[in-house]
C-alpha atoms as a printed R data frame, in Angstrom:
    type eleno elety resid chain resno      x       y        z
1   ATOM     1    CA   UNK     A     1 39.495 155.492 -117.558
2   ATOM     2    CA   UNK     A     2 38.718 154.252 -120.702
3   ATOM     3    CA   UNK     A     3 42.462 154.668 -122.112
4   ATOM     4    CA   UNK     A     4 43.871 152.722 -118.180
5   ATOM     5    CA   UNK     A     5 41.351 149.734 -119.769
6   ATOM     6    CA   UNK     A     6 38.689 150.189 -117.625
7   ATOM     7    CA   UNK     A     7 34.920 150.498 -118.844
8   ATOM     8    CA   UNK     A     8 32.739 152.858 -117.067
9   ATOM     9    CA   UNK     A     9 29.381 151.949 -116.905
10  ATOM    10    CA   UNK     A    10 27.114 155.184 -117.482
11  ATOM    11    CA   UNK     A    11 24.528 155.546 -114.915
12  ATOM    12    CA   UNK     A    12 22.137 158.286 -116.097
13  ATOM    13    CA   UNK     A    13 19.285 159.306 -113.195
14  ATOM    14    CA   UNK     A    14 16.308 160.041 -115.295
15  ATOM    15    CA   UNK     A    15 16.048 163.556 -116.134
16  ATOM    16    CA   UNK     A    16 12.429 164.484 -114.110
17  ATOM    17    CA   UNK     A    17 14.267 163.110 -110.771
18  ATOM    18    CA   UNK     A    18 16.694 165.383 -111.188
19  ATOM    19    CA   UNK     A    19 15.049 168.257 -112.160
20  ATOM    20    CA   UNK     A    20 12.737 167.302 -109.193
21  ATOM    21    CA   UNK     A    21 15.607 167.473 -106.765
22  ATOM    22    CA   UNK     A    22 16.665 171.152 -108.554
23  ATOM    23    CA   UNK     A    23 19.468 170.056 -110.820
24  ATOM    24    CA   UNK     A    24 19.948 169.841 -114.550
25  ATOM    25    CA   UNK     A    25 21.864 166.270 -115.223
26  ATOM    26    CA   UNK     A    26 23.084 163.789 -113.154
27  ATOM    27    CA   UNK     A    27 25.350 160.885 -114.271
28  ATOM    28    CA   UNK     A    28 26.962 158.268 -112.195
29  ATOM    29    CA   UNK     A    29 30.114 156.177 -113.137
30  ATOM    30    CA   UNK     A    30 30.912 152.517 -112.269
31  ATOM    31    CA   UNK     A    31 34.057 150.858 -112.549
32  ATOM    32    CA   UNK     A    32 33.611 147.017 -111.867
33  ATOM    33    CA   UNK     A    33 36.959 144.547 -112.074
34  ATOM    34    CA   UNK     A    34 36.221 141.194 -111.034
35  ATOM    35    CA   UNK     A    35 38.905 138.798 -110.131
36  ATOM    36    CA   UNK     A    36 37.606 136.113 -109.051
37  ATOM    37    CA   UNK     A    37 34.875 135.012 -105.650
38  ATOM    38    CA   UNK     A    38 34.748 136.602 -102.997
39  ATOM    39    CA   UNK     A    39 34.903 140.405 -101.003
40  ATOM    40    CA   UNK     A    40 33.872 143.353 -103.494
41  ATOM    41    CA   UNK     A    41 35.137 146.643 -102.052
42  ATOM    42    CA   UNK     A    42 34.035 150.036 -103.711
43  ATOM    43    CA   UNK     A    43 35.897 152.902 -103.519
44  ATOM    44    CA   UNK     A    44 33.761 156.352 -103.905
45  ATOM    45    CA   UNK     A    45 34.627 159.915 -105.054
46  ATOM    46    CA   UNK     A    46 32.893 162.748 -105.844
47  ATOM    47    CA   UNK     A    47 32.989 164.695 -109.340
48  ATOM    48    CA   UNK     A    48 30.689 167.641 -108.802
49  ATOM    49    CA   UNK     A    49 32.123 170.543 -106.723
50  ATOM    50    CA   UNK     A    50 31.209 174.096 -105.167
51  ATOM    51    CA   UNK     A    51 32.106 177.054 -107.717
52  ATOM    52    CA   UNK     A    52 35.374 178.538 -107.195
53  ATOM    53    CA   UNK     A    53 34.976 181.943 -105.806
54  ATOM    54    CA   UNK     A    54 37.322 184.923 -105.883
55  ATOM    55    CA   UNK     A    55 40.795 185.388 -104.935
56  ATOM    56    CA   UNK     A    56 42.759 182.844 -106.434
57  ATOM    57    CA   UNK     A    57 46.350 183.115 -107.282
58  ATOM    58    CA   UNK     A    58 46.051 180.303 -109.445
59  ATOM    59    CA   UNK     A    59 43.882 179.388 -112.402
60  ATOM    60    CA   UNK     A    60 40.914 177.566 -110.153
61  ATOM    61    CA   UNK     A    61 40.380 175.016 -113.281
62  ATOM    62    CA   UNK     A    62 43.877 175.156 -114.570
63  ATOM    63    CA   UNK     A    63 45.894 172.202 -112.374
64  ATOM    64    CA   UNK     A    64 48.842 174.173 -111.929
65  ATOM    65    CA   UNK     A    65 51.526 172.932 -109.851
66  ATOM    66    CA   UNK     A    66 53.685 175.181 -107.812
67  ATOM    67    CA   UNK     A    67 56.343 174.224 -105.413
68  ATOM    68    CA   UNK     A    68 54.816 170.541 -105.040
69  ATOM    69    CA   UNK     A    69 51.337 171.328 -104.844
70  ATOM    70    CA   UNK     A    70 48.751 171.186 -107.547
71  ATOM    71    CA   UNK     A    71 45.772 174.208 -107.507
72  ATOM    72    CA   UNK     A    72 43.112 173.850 -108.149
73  ATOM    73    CA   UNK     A    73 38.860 173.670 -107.761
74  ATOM    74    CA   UNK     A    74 38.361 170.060 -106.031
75  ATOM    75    CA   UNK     A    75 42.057 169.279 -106.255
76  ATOM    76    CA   UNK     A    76 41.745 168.130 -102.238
77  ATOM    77    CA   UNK     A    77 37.913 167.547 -102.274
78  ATOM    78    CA   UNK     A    78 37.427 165.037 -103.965
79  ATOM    79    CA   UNK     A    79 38.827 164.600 -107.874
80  ATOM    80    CA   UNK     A    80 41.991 164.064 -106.010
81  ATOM    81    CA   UNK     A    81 40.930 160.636 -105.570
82  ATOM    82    CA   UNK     A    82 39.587 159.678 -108.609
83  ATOM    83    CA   UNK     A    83 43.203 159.742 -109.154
84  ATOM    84    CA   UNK     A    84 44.284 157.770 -106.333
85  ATOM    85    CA   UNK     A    85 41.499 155.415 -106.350
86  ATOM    86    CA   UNK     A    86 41.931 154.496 -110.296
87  ATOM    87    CA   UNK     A    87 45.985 154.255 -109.689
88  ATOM    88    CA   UNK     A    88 45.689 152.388 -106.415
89  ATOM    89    CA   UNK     A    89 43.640 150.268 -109.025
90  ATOM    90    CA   UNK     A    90 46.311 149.715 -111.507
91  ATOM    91    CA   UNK     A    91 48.877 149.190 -109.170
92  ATOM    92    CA   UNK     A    92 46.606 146.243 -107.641
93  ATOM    93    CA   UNK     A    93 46.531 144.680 -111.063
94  ATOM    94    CA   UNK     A    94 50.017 145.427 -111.851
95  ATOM    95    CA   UNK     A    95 51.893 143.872 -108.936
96  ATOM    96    CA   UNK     A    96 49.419 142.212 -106.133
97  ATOM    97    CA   UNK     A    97 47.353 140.566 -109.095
98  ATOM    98    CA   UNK     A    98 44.327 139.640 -107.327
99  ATOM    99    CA   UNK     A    99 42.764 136.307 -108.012
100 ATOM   100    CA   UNK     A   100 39.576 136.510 -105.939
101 ATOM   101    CA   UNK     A   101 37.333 139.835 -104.997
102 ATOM   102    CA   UNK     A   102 36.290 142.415 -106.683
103 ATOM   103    CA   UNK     A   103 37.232 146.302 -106.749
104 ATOM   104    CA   UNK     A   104 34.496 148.944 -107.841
105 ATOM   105    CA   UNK     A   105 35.320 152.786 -108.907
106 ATOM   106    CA   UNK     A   106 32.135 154.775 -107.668
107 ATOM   107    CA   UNK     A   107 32.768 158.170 -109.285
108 ATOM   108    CA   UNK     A   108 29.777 160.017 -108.740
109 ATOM   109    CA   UNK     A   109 28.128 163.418 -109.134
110 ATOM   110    CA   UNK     A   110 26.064 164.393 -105.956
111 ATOM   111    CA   UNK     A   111 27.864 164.912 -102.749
112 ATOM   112    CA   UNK     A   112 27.263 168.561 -102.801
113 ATOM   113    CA   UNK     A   113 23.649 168.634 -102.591
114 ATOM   114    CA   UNK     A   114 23.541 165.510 -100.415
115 ATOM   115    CA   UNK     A   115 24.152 162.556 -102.546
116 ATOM   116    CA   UNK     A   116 20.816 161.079 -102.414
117 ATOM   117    CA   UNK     A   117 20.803 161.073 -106.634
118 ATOM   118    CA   UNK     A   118 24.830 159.597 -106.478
119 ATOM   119    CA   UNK     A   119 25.622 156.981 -104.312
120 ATOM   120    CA   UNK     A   120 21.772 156.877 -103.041
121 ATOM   121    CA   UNK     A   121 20.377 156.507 -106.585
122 ATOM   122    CA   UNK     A   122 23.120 153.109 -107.239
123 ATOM   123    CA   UNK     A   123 22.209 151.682 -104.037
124 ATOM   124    CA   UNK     A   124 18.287 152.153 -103.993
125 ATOM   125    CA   UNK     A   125 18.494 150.897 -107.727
126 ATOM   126    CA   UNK     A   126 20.570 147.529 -106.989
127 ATOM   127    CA   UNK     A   127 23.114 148.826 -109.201
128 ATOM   128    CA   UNK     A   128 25.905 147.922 -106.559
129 ATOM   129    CA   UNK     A   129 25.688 145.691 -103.152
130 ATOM   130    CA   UNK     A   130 29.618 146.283 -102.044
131 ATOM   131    CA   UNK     A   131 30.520 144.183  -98.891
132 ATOM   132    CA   UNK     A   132 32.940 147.688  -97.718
133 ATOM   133    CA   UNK     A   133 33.806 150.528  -98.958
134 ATOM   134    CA   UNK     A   134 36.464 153.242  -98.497
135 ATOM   135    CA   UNK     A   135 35.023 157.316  -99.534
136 ATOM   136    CA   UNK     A   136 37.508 160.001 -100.490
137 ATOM   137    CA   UNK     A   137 39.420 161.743  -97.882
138 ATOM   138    CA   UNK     A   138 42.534 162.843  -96.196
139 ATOM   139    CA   UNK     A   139 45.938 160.778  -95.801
140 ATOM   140    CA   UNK     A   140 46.674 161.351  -91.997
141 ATOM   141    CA   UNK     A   141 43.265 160.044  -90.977
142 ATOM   142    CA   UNK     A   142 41.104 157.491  -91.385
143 ATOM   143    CA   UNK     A   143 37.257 158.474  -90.350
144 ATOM   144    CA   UNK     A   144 34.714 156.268  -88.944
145 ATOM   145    CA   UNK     A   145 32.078 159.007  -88.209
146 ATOM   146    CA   UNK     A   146 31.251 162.451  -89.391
147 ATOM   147    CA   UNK     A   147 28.279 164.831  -88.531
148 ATOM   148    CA   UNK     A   148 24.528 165.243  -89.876
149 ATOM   149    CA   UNK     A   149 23.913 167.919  -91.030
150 ATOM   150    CA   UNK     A   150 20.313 170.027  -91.548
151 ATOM   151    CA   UNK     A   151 19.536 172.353  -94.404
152 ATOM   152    CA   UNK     A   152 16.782 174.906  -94.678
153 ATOM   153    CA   UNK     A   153 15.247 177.617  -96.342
154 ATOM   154    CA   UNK     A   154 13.067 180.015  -94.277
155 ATOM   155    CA   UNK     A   155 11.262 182.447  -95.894
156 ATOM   156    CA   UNK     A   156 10.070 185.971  -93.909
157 ATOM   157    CA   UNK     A   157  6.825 187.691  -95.109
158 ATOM   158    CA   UNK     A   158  5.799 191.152  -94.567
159 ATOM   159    CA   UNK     A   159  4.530 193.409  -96.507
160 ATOM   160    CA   UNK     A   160  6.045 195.848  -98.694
161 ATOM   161    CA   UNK     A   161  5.774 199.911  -98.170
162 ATOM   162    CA   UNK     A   162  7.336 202.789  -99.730
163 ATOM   163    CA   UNK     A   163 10.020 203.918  -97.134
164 ATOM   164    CA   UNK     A   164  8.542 207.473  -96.816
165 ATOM   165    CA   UNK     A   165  5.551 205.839  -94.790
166 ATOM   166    CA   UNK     A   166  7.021 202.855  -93.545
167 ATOM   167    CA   UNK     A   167  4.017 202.160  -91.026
168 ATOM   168    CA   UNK     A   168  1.978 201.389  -94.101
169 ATOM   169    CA   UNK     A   169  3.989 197.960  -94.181
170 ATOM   170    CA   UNK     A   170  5.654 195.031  -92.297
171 ATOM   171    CA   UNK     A   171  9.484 195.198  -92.802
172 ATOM   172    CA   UNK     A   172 10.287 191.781  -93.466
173 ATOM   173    CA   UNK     A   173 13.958 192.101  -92.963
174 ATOM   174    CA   UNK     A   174 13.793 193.527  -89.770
175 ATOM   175    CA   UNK     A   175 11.356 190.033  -88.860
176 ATOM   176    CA   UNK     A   176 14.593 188.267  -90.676
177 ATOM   177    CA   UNK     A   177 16.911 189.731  -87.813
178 ATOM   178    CA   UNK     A   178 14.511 188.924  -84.975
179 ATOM   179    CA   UNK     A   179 15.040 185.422  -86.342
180 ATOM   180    CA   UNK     A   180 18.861 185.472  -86.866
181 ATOM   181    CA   UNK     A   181 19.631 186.693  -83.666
182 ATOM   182    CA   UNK     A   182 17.499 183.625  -82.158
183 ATOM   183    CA   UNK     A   183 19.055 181.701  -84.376
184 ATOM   184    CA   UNK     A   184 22.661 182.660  -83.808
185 ATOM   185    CA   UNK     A   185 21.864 182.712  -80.003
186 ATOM   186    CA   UNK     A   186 21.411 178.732  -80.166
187 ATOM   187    CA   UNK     A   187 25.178 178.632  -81.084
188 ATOM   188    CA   UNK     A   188 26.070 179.798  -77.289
189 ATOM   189    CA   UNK     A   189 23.857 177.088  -76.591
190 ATOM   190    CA   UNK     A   190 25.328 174.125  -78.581
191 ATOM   191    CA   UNK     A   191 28.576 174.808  -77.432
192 ATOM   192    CA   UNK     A   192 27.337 172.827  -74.027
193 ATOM   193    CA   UNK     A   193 26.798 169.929  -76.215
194 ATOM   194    CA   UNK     A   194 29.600 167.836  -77.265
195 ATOM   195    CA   UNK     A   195 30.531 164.713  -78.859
196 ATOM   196    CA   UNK     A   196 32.356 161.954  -77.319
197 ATOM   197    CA   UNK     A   197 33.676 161.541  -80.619
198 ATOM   198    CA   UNK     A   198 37.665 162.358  -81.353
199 ATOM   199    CA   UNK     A   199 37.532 164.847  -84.073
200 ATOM   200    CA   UNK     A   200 33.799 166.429  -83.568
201 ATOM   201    CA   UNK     A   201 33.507 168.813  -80.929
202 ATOM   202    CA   UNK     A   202 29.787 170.601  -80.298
203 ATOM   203    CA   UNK     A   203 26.800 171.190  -82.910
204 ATOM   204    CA   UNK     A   204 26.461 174.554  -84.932
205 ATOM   205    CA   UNK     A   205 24.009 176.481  -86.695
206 ATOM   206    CA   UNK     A   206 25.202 178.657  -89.534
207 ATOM   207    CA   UNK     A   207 23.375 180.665  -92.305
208 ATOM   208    CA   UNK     A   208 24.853 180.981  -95.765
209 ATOM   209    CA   UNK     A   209 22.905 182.577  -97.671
210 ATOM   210    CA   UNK     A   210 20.295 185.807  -97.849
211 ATOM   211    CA   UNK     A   211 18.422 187.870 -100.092
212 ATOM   212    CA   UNK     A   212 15.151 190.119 -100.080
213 ATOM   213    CA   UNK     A   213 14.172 193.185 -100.629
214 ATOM   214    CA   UNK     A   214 13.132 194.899 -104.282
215 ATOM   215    CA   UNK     A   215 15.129 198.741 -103.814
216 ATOM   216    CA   UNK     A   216 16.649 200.962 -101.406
217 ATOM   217    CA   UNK     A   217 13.615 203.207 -101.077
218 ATOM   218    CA   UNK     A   218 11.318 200.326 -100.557
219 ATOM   219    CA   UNK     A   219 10.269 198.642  -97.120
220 ATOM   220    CA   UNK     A   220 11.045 195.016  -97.657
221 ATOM   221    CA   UNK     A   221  8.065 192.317  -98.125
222 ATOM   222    CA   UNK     A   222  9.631 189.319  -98.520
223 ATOM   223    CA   UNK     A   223 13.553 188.132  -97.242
224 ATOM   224    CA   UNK     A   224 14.513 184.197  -97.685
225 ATOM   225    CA   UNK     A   225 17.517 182.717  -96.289
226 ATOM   226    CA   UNK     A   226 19.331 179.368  -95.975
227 ATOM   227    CA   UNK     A   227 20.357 177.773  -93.380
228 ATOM   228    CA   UNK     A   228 23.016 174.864  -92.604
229 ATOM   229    CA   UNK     A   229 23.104 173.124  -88.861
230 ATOM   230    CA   UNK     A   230 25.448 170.291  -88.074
231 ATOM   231    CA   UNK     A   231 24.151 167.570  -86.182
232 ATOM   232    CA   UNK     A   232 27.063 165.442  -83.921
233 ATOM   233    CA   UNK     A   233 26.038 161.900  -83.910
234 ATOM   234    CA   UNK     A   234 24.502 161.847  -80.657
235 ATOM   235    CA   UNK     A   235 21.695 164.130  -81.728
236 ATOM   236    CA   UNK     A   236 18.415 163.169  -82.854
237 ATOM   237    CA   UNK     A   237 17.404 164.655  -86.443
238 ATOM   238    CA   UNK     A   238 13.959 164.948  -85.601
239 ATOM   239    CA   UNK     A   239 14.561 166.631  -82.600
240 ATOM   240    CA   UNK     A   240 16.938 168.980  -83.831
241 ATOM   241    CA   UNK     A   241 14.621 170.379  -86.676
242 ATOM   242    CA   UNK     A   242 11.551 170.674  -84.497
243 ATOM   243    CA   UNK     A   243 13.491 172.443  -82.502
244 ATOM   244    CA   UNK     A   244 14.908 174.692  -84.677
245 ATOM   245    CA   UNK     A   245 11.472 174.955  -86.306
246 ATOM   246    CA   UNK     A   246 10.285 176.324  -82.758
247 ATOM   247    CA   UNK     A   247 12.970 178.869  -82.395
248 ATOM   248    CA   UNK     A   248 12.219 180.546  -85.418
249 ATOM   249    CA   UNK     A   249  8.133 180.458  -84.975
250 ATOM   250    CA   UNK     A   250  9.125 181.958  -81.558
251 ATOM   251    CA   UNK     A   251 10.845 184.516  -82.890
252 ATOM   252    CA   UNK     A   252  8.480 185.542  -85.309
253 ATOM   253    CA   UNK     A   253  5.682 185.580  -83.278
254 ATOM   254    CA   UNK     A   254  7.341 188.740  -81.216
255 ATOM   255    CA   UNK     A   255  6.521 190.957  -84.413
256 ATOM   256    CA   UNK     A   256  3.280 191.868  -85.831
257 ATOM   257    CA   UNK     A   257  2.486 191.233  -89.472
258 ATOM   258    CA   UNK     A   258  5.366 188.853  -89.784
259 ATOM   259    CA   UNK     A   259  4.464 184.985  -91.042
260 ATOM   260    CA   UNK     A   260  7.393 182.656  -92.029
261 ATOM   261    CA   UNK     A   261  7.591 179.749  -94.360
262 ATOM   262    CA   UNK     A   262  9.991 177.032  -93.303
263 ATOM   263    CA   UNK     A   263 11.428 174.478  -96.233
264 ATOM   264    CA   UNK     A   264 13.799 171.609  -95.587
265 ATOM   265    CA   UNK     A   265 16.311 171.403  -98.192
266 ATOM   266    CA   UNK     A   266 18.683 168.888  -97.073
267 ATOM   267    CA   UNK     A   267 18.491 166.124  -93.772
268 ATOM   268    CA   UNK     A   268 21.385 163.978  -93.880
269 ATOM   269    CA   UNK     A   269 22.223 161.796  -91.333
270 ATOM   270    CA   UNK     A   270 25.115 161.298  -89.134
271 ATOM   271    CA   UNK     A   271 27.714 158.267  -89.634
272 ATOM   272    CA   UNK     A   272 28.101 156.208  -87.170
273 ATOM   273    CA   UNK     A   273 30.825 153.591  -87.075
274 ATOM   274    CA   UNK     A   274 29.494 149.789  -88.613
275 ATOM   275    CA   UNK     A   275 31.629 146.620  -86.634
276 ATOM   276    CA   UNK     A   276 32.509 145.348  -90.011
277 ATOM   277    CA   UNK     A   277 34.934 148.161  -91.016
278 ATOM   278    CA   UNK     A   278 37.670 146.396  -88.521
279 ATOM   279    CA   UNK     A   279 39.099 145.141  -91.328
280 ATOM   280    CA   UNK     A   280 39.393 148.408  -93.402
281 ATOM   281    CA   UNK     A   281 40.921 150.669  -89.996
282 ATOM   282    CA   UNK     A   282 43.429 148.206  -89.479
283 ATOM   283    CA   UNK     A   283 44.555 148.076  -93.210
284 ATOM   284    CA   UNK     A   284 44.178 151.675  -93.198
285 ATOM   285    CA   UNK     A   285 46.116 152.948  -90.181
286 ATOM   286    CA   UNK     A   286 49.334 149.881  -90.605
287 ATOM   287    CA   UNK     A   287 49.850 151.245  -93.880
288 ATOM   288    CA   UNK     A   288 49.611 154.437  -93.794
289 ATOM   289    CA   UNK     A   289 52.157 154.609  -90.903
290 ATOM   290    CA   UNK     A   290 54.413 152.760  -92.505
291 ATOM   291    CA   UNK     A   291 53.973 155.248  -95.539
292 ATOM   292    CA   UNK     A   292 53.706 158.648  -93.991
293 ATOM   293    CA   UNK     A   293 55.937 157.716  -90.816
294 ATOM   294    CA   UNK     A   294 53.168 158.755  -88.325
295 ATOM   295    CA   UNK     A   295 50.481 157.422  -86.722
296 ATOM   296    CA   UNK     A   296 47.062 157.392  -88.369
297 ATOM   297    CA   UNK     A   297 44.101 158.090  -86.256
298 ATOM   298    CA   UNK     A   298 40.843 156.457  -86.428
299 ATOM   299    CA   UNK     A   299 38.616 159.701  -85.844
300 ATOM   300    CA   UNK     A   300 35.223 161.668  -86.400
301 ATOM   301    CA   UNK     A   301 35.164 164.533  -89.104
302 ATOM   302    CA   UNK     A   302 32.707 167.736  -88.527
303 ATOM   303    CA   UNK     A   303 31.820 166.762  -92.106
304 ATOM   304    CA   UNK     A   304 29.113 165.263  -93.488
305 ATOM   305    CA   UNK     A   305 29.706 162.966  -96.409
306 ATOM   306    CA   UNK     A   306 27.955 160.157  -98.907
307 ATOM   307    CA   UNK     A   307 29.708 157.411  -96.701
308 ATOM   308    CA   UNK     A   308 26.587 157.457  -94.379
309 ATOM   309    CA   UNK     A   309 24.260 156.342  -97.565
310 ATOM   310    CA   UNK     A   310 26.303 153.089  -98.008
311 ATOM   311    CA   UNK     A   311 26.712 152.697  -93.922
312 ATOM   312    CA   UNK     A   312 22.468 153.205  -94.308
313 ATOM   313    CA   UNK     A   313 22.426 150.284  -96.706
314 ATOM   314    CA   UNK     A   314 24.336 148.290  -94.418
315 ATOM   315    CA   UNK     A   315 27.929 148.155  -96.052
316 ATOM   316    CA   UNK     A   316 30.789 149.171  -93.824
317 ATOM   317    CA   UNK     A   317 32.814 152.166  -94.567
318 ATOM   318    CA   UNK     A   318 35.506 154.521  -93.898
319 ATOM   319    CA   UNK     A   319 36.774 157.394  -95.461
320 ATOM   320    CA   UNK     A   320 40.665 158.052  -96.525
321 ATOM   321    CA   UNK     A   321 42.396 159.287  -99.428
322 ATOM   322    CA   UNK     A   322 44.498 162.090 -100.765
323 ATOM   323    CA   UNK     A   323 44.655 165.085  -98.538
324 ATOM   324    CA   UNK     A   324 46.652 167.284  -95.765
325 ATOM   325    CA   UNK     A   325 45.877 166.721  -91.806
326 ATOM   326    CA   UNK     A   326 43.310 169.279  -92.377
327 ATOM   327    CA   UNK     A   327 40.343 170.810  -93.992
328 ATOM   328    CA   UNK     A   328 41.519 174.053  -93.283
329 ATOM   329    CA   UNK     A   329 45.195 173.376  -95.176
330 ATOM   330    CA   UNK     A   330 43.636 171.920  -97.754
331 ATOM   331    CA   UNK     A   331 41.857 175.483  -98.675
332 ATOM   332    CA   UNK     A   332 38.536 173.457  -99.303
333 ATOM   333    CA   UNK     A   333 35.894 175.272 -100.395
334 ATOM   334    CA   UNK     A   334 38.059 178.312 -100.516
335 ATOM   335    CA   UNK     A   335 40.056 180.136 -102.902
336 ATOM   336    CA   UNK     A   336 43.527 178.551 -103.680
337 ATOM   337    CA   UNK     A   337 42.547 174.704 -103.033
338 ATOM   338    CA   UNK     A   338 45.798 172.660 -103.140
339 ATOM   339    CA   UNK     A   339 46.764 169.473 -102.815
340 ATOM   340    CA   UNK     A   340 50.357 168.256 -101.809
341 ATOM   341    CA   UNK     A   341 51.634 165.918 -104.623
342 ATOM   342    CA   UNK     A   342 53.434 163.495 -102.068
343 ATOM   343    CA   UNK     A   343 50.251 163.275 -100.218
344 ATOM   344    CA   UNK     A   344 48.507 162.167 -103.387
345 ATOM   345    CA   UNK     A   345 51.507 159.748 -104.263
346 ATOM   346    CA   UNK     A   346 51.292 158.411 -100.426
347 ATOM   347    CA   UNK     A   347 47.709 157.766 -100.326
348 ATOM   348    CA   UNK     A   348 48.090 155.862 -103.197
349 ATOM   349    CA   UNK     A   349 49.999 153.733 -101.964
350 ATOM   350    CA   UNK     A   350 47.970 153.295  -99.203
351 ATOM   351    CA   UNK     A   351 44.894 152.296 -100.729
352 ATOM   352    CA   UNK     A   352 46.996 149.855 -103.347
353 ATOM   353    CA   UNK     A   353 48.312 147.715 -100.386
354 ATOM   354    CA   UNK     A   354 44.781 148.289  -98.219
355 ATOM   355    CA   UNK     A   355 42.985 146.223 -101.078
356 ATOM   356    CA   UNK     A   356 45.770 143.716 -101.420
357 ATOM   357    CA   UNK     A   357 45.101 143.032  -97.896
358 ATOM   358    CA   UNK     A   358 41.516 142.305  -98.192
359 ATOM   359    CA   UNK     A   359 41.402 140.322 -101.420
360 ATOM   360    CA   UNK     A   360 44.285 138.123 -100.904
């Protein structure tokens, strides 16, 4: 950034708010350029990212290209568009030459775990007051609304045995699958509910992670797993987590000896479209047909993302940026993330001419 000429303020969250919230640093990034009275729109990205996995036929960290697509961890989601946004930037102040407005870079490092100590921590701070703001995303879409989504961490109790006299115990993972199976169950359930929302279909419940147990010849006392449901933006949070709370008290209750523990990790709303981001969509979707040749939909996303923090704060957003039509092409999450280099180019392009629009 620094070599483009553009100073990035360091935002550091103190160390015991991050260690509170279970990570080790956290540093945010602003880029403000100021041209003169008027609209400031910020663009966000995210910089921290999932690890990469297995199965890769590419270096995950290396970049490399390969018959137009770069590989690569976070190459579609999201460090994609720190490249986009910062060239969409320079292009601005290379040909359009704004002389009112102001653009902001938001490059932060929190989205994973919710975003509460990225964007969150700048806006609860006063560090930035944006009057709209565009999040990184795809190039054949522009999103006005994503899911919630609800994160816990139930633990199972029993008590542990050796497993030549199991009676002597309480197998906690068999209390673990009395759970699951209730838990799973409510999937049949939520496909009844759906979203009048183009791009979101029905809720869903899925667990990620499990782990218990202390050897094979011992009768397990204690089992913890995590759990992830997404919330469509009809739903009520608090609703949702009592009731998911219920189902797996329920469910425990059926087998003696077993107590649970039930954590919230994560409760992040859903986004639900502001009336000021008229302006944005219509930017948005004229350019990016003219650029890509298609239409561009104004849609929901099964995501969740840190957009809903600024539309919380009151600041209009959307997300759109470098990407394929889907999360699925883009590999996401998965081994062999790629992003199309003509997609990158393209969204670029978009974004350039989107905030000519608004400042001129």
């Amino acid at each position: 950034l620094k070599d483009f000429g553009f100073d990035a303020e360091k935002h550091a969250v103190p160390a015991q708010e991050v260690k509170d919230y279970g990570l080790e640093s956290i540093t945010n990034l602003i880029v403000r350029r100021k041209y003169g009275a008027g609209l400031t729109v910020a663009l966000n990205a995210h910089g921290d990212v999932v690890p990469p996995g297995e199965g890769w036929s590419h270096d995950p960290y290396g970049g490399e290209i390969d018959n137009g697509a770069i590989y690569g961890r976070a190459t579609a989601v999201s460090k994609s568009d720190f490249a986009s946004f910062t060239f969409a930037l320079r292009a601005l102040e290379a040909i359009a030459r704004p002389a009112k407005g102001s653009v902001e870079l938001h490059f932060t490092y929190d989205e994973e775990f919710g975003g509460l100590l990225g964007p969150g921590w700048l806006l609860k701070n006063g560090l930035t007051k944006p009057d709209l703001m565009i999040a990184a995303g795809f190039s054949y879409e522009v999103v006005t609304a994503h899911n919630g989504c609800l994160q816990m961490e139930v633990t199972v109790h029993g008590k542990m045995a050796h497993a030549a006299i199991p009676s002597t115990g309480v197998d906690a993972l068999q209390g673990a699958v009395k759970i699951l199976n209730a838990l799973y169950a409510q999937n049949m359930l939520y496909q009844q509910v759906t979203s009048k929302v183009e791009g979101i279909t029905h809720p869903y419940l899925n667990v990620g992670r499990i782990e218990g147990g202390t050897n094979t010849n011992v009768v397990p006392g204690k089992v913890v797993f995590k759990l992830d449901r997404r919330m469509i933006p009809e739903e009520n949070p608090v609703e949702v987590e009592a009731n998911i709370r219920k189902v797996i008290a329920d469910a425990a209750a059926e087998l003696t000896g077993i107590t649970v523990e039930i954590k919230r990790l994560l409760l992040a709303n859903s986004m639900q479209p502001l009336p000021g981001n008229k302006p944005l969509v219509d930017a948005i979707r004229k350019h990016g047909q003219e650029l890509f040749g298609e239409p561009i939909k104004a849609m929901g996303t099964p995501l969740y993302t840190d957009v809903r923090l600024y539309g919380e704060a009151g600041i209009p957003g959307v997300i759109y940026g470098a990407g394929p039509r889907t999360v699925l092409e883009s590999h996401a999450k998965r081994n062999d993330e790629r992003l199309q280099l003509e997609d990158l180019r393209g969204a670029t392009k978009v974004i350039a001419r989107t905030l000519a629009d608004l400042l001129a």
